[in-house]
Amino acid sequence: MKRKKEVFLSRFYVKFSEFSIDLHNYVSNMKIEEAILYCLASQNRGMRTERIAEMINSKRLHIRKDGQQVTSSQVYAVICRYPDIFVKAEGMIRLMI
């Protein structure tokens, strides 16, 4: 059953406009900064680091090399690394764009 699920996911395609995107391969290869950006853009509002990490893990947007789940401190470290993209204000992380 697990193998059937993997085959199904690997063949799962999303049609967006004129482009077909292999969602499973894209999501599992997403960098953590891209995953954070996706979370914030899809929610269209500020979020706490804990909620961002939870969303990344539940949707499996980023998979760490060691197989562990993304932590809120890891999300915070990435946000601090990109001050021109992310804004920290009132305990919330927002997009600068």
mmCIF file of C-alpha atoms in Angstrom, residues 47-87:
data_model
loop_
_atom_site.group_PDB
_atom_site.id
_atom_site.type_symbol
_atom_site.label_atom_id
_atom_site.label_comp_id
_atom_site.label_asym_id
_atom_site.label_seq_id
_atom_site.Cartn_x
_atom_site.Cartn_y
_atom_site.Cartn_z
ATOM 1 C CA MET A 47 2.674 34.345 11.184
ATOM 2 C CA ARG A 48 4.624 33.225 14.231
ATOM 3 C CA THR A 49 7.733 31.087 13.705
ATOM 4 C CA GLU A 50 6.065 28.164 15.487
ATOM 5 C CA ARG A 51 3.133 28.224 13.059
ATOM 6 C CA ILE A 52 5.435 28.520 10.036
ATOM 7 C CA ALA A 53 7.454 25.489 11.187
ATOM 8 C CA GLU A 54 4.241 23.558 11.843
ATOM 9 C CA MET A 55 2.911 24.351 8.360
ATOM 10 C CA ILE A 56 6.208 23.408 6.687
ATOM 11 C CA ASN A 57 6.245 20.082 8.514
ATOM 12 C CA SER A 58 2.579 19.235 7.970
ATOM 13 C CA LYS A 59 2.730 19.971 4.223
ATOM 14 C CA ARG A 60 6.261 18.535 3.942
ATOM 15 C CA LEU A 61 7.418 21.650 2.094
ATOM 16 C CA HIS A 62 11.030 21.176 3.208
ATOM 17 C CA ILE A 63 12.684 17.942 4.229
ATOM 18 C CA ARG A 64 15.852 18.204 6.272
ATOM 19 C CA LYS A 65 18.798 16.019 5.301
ATOM 20 C CA ASP A 66 18.742 14.314 8.700
ATOM 21 C CA GLY A 67 15.016 13.590 8.437
ATOM 22 C CA GLN A 68 14.112 15.662 11.502
ATOM 23 C CA GLN A 69 11.290 18.178 11.490
ATOM 24 C CA VAL A 70 11.923 21.870 10.907
ATOM 25 C CA THR A 71 11.999 23.790 14.206
ATOM 26 C CA SER A 72 10.823 27.301 14.965
ATOM 27 C CA SER A 73 14.394 28.306 15.856
ATOM 28 C CA GLN A 74 15.550 27.129 12.434
ATOM 29 C CA VAL A 75 12.812 29.236 10.818
ATOM 30 C CA TYR A 76 13.885 32.211 12.946
ATOM 31 C CA ALA A 77 17.538 31.793 11.889
ATOM 32 C CA VAL A 78 16.555 31.822 8.210
ATOM 33 C CA ILE A 79 14.391 34.904 8.717
ATOM 34 C CA CYS A 80 17.302 36.722 10.377
ATOM 35 C CA ARG A 81 19.527 35.780 7.429
ATOM 36 C CA TYR A 82 17.187 37.516 4.945
ATOM 37 C CA PRO A 83 16.187 40.899 6.454
ATOM 38 C CA ASP A 84 15.403 42.328 3.004
ATOM 39 C CA ILE A 85 12.678 39.686 2.453
ATOM 40 C CA PHE A 86 11.231 39.059 5.938
ATOM 41 C CA VAL A 87 10.189 41.547 8.634
#
